[in-house]
CSV table of N, CA and C in Angstrom, one decimal:
chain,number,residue,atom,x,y,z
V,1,UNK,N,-19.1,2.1,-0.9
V,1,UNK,CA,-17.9,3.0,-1.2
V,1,UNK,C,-17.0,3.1,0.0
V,2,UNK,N,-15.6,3.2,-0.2
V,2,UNK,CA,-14.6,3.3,0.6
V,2,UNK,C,-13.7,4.1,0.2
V,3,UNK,N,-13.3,5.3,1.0
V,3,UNK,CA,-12.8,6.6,0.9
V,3,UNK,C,-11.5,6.0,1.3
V,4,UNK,N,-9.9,6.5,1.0
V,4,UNK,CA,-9.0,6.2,1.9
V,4,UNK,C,-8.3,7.5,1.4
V,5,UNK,N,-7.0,7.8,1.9
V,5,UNK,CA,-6.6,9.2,2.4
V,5,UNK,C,-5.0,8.5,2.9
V,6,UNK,N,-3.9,8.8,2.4
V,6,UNK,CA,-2.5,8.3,2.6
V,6,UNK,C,-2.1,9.2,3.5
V,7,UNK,N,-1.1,8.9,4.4
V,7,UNK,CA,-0.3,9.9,4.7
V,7,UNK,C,1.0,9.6,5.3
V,8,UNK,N,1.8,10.6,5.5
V,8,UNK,CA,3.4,9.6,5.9
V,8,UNK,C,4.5,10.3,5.1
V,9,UNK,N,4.6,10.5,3.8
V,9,UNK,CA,5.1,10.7,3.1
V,9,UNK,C,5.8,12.1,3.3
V,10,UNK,N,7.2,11.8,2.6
V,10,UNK,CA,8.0,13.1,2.7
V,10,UNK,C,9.3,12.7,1.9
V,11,UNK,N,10.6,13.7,2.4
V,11,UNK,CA,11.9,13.6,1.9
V,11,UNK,C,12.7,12.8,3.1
V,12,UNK,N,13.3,11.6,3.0
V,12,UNK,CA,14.0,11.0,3.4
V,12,UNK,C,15.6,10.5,3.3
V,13,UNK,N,16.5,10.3,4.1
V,13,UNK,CA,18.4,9.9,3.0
V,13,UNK,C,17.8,8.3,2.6
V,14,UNK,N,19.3,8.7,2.2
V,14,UNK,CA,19.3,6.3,1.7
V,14,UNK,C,19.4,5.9,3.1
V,15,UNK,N,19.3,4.9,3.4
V,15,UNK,CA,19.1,4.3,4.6
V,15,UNK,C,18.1,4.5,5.7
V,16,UNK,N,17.2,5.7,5.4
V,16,UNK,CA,16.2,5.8,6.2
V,16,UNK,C,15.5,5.2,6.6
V,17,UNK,N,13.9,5.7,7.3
V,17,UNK,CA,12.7,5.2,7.2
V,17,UNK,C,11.6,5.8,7.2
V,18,UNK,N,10.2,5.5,6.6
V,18,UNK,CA,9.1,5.7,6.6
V,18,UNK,C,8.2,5.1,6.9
V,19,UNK,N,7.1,5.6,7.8
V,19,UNK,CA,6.1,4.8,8.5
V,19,UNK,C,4.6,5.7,7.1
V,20,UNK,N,4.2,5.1,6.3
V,20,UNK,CA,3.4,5.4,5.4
V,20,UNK,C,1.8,4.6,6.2
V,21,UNK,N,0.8,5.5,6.4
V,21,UNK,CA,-0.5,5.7,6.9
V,21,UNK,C,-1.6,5.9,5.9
V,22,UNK,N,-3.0,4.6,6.0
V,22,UNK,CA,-3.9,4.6,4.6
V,22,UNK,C,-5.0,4.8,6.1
V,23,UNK,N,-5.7,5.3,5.9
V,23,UNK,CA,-7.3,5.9,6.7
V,23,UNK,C,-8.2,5.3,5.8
V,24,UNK,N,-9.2,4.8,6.2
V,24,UNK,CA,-10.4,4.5,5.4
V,24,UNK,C,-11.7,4.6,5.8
V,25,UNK,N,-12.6,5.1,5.0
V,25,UNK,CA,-14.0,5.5,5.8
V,25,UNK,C,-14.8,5.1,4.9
V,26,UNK,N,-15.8,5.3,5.1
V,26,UNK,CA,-17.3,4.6,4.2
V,26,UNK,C,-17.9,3.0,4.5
V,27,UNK,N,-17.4,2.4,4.0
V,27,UNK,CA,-18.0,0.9,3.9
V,27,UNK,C,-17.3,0.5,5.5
V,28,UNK,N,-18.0,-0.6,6.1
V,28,UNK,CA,-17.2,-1.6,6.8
V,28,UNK,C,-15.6,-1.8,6.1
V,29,UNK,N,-14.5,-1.5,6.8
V,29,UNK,CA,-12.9,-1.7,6.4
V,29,UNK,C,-12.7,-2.9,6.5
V,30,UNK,N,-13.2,-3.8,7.7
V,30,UNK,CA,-12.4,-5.1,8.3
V,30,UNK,C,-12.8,-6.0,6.9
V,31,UNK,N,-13.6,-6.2,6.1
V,31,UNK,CA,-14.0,-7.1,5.1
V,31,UNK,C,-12.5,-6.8,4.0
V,32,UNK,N,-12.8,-5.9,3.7
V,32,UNK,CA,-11.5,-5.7,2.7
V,32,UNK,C,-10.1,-5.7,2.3
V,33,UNK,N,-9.7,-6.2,0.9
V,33,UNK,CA,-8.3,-7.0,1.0
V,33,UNK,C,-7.4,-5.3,0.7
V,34,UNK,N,-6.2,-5.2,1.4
V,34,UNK,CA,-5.8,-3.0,1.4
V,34,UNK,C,-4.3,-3.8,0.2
V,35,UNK,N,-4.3,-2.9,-0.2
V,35,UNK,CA,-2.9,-3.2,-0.9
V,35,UNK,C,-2.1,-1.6,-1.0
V,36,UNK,N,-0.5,-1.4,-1.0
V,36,UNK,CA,0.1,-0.6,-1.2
V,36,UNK,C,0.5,-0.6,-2.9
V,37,UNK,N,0.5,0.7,-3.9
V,37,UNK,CA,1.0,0.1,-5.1
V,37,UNK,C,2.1,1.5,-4.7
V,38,UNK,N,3.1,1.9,-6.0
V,38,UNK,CA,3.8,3.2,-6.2
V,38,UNK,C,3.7,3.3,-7.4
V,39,UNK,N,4.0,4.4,-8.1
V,39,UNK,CA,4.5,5.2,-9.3
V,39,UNK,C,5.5,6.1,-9.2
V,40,UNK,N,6.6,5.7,-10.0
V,40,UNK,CA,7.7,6.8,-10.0
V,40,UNK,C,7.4,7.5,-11.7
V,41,UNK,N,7.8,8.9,-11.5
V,41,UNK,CA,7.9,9.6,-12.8
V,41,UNK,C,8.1,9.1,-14.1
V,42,UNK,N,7.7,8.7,-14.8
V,42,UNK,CA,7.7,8.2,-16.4
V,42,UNK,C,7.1,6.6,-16.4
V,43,UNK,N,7.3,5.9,-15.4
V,43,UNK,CA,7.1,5.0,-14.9
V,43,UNK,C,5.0,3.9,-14.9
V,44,UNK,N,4.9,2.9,-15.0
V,44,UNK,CA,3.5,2.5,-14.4
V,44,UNK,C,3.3,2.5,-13.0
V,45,UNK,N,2.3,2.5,-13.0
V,45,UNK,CA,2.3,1.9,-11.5
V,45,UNK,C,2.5,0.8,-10.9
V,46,UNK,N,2.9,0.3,-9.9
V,46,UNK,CA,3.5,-0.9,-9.9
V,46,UNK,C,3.4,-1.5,-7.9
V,47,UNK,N,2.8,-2.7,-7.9
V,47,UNK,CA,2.5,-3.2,-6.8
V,47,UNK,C,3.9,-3.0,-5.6
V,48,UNK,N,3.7,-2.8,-4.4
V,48,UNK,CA,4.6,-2.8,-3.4
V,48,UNK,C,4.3,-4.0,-2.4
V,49,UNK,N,3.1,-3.9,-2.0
V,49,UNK,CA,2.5,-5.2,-0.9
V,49,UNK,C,1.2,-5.0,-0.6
V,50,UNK,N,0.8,-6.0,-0.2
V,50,UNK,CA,-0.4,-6.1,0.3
V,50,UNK,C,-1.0,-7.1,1.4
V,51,UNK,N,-2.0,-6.8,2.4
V,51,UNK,CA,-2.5,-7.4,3.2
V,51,UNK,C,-4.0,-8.0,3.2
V,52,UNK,N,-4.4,-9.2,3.8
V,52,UNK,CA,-5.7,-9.6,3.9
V,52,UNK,C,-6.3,-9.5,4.8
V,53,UNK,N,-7.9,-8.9,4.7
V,53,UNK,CA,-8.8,-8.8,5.2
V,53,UNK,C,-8.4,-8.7,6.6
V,54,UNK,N,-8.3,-9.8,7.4
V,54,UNK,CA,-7.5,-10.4,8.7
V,54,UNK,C,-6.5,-9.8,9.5
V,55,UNK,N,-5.7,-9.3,8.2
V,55,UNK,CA,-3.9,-9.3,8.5
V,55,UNK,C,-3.5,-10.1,8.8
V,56,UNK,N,-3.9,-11.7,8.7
V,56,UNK,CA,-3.1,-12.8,8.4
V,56,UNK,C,-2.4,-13.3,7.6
V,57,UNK,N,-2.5,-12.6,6.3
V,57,UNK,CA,-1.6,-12.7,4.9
V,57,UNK,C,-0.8,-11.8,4.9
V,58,UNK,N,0.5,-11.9,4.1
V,58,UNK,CA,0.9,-10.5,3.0
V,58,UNK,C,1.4,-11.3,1.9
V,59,UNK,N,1.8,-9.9,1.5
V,59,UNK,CA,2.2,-10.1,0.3
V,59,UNK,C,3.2,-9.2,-0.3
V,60,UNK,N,4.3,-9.0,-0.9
V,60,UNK,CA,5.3,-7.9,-1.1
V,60,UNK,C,6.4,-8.3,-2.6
V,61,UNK,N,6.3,-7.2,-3.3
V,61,UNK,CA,6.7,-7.4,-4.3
V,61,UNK,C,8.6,-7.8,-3.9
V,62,UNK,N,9.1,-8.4,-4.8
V,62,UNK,CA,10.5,-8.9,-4.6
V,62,UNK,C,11.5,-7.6,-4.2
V,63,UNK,N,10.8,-6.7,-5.1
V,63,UNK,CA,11.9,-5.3,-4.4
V,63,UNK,C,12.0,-4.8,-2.9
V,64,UNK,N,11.2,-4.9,-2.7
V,64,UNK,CA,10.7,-4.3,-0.9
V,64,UNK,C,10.9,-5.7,-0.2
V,65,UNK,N,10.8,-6.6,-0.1
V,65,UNK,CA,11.1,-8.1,0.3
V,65,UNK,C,12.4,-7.7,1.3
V,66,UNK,N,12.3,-8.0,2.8
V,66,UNK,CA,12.4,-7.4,3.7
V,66,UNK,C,13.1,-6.4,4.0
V,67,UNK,N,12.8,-5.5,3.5
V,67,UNK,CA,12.6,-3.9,3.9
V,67,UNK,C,11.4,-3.3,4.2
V,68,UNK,N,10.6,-3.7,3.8
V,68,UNK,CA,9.3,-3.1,4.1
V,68,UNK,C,8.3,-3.8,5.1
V,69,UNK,N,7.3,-3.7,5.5
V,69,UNK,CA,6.2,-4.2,6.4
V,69,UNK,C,4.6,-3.5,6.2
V,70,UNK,N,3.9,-4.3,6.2
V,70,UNK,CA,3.1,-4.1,5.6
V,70,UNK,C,1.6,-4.2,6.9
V,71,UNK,N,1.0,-3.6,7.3
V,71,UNK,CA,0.2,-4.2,8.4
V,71,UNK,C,-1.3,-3.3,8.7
V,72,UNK,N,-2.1,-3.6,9.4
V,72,UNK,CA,-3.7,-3.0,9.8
V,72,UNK,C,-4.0,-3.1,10.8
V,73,UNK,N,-4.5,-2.3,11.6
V,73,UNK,CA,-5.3,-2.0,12.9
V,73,UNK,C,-7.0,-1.9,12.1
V,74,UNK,N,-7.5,-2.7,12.1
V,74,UNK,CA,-9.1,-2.6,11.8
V,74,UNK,C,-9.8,-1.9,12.9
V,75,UNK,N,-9.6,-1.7,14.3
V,75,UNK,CA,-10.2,-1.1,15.4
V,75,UNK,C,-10.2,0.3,14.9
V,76,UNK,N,-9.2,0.6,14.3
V,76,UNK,CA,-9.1,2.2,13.6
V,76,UNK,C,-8.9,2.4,11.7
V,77,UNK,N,-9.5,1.0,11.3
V,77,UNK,CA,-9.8,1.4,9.7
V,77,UNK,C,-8.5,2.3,9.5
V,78,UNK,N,-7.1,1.5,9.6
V,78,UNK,CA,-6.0,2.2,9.3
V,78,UNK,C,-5.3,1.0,8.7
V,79,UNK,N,-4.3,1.0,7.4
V,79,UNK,CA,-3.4,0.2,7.0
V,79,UNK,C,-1.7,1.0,6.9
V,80,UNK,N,-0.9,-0.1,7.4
V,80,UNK,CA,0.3,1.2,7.3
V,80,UNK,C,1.4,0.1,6.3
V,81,UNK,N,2.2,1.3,5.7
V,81,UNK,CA,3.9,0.5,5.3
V,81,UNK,C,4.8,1.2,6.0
V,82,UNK,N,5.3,0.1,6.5
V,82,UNK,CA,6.6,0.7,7.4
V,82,UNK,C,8.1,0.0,6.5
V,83,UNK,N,8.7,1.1,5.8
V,83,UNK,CA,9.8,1.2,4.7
V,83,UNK,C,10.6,1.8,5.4
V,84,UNK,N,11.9,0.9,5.4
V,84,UNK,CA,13.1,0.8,6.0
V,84,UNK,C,13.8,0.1,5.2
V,85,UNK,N,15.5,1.0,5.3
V,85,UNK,CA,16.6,0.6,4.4
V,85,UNK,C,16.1,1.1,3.1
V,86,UNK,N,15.1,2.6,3.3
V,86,UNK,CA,15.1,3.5,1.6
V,86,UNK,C,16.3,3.5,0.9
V,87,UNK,N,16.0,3.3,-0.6
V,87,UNK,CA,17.2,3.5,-1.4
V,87,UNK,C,16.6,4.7,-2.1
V,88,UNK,N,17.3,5.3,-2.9
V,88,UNK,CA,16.9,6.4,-4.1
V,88,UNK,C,15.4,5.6,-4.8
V,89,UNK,N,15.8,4.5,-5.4
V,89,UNK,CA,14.8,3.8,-6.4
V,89,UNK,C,13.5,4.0,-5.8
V,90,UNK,N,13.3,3.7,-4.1
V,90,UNK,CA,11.9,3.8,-4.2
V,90,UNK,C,11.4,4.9,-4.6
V,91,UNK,N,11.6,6.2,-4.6
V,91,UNK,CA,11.3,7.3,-4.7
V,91,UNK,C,9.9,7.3,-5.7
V,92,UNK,N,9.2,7.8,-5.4
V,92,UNK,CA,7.5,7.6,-5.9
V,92,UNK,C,6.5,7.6,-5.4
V,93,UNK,N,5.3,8.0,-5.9
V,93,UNK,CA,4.4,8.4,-4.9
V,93,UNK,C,3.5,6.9,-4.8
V,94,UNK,N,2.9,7.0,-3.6
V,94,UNK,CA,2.8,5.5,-2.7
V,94,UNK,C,1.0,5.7,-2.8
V,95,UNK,N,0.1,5.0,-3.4
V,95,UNK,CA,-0.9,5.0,-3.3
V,95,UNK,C,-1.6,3.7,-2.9
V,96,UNK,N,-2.7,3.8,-1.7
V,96,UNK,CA,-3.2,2.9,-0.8
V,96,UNK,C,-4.5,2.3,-1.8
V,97,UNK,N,-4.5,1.2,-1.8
V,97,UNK,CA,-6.1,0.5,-2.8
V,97,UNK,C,-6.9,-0.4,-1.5
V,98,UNK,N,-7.9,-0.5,-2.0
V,98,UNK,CA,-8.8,-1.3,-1.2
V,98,UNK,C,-9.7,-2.0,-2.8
V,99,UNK,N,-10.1,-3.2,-1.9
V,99,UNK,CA,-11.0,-4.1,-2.8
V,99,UNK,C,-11.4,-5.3,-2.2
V,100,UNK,N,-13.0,-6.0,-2.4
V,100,UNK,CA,-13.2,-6.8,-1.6
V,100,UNK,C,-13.2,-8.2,-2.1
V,101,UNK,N,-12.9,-8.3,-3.3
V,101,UNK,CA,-13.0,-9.5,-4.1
V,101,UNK,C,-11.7,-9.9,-4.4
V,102,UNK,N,-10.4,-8.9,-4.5
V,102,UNK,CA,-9.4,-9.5,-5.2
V,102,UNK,C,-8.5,-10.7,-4.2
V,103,UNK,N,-8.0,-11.5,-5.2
V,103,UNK,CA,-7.3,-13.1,-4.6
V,103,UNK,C,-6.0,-11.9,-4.8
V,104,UNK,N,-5.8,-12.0,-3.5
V,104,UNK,CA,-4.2,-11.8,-3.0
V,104,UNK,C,-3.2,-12.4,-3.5
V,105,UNK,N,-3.3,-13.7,-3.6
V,105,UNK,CA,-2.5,-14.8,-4.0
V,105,UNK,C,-1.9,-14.4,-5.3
V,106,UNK,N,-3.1,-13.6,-6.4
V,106,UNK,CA,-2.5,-13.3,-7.6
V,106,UNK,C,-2.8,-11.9,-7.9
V,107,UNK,N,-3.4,-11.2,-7.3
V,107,UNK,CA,-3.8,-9.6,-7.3
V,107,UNK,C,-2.8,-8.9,-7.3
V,108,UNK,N,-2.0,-8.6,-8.3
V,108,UNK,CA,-0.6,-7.7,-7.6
V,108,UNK,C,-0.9,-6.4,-8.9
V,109,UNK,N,-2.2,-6.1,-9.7
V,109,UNK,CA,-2.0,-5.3,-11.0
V,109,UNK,C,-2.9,-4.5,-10.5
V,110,UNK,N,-2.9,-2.8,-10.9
V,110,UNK,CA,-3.9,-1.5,-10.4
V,110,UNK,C,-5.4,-2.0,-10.7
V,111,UNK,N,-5.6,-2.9,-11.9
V,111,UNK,CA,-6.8,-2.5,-12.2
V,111,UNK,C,-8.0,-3.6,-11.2
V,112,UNK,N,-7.3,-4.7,-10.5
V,112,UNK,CA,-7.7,-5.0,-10.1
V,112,UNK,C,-8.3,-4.6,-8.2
V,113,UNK,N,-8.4,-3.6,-8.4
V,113,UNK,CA,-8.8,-2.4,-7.2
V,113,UNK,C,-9.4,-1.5,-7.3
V,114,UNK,N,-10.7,-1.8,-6.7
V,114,UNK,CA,-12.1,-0.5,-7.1
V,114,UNK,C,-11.6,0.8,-6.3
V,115,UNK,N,-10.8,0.6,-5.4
V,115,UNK,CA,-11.1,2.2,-4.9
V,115,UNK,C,-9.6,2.3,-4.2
V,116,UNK,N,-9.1,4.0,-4.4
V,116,UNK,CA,-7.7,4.3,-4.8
V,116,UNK,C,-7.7,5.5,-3.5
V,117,UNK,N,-6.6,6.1,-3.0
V,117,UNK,CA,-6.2,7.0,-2.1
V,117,UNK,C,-5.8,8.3,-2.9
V,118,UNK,N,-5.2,9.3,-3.2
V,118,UNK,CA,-5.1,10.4,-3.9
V,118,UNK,C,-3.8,10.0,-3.8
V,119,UNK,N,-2.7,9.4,-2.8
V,119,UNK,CA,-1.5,8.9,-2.9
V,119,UNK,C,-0.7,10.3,-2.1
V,120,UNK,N,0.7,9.6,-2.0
V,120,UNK,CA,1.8,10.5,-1.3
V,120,UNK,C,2.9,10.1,-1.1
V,121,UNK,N,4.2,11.1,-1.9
V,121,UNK,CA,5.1,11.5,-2.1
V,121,UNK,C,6.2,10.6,-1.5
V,122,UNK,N,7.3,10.0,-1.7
V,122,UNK,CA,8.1,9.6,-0.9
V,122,UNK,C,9.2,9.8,-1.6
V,123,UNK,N,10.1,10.7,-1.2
V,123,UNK,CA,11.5,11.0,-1.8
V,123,UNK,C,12.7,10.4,-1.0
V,124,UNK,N,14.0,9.7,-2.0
V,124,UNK,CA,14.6,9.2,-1.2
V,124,UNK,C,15.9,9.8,-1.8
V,125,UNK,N,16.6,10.6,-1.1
V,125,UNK,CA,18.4,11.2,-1.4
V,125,UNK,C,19.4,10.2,-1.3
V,126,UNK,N,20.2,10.4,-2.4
V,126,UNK,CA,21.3,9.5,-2.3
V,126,UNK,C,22.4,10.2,-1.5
């Protein structure tokens, strides 16, 4: 089992930034592939980016494609997004996944992620 715990999140303008923080406890962290997803209101959930095992991969959905950053400290079982140049649209709450089997390459859907963060808030003003 692997517990994770978001944090970072708040009210930000358009052009801002957010440094978004995932904590993880339980299992060994360093084996596991972390991924960021979001949900806005009426909306699915929907992939943002993700990193491997290593943090020698990522991966980032076309929207966030360089605006965002994606990265891990394994010495402290922490994965972060660092979102810059917010617009309104991202506005949604940002929840952290872990999983130890998913191919990154094509893993970009919720269900393929055994274990989820409670998630947090990210508001962006126009």
């Amino acid at each position: 089992q692997v517990q994770l715990a978001e944090s970072g999140g708040g009210l930000v303008q358009a052009g801002g930034s957010l440094r978004l923080s995932c904590a993880a406890s339980g299992r060994t962290f360093n084996g596991y592939e972390m991924a960021w997803f979001r949900q806005a209101p009426g909306k699915e959930r929907g992939f943002v980016a993700a990193i491997n095992w290593s943090g020698g991969s990522t991966y980032y959905a076309d929207s966030v494609k360089g605006r965002f950053t994606i990265s891990r400290d394994n010495a402290k079982n922490t994965v972060y997004l660092q979102m810059n140049s917010l617009k309104p649209e991202d506005t949604a709450v940002y929840y952290c996944a872990a999983d130890f089997y998913v191919d990154l390459s094509t893993g970009s859907e919720p269900w393929e992620y055994d274990y989820w963060g409670q998630g947090t808030q990210v508001t962006v003003s126009s």
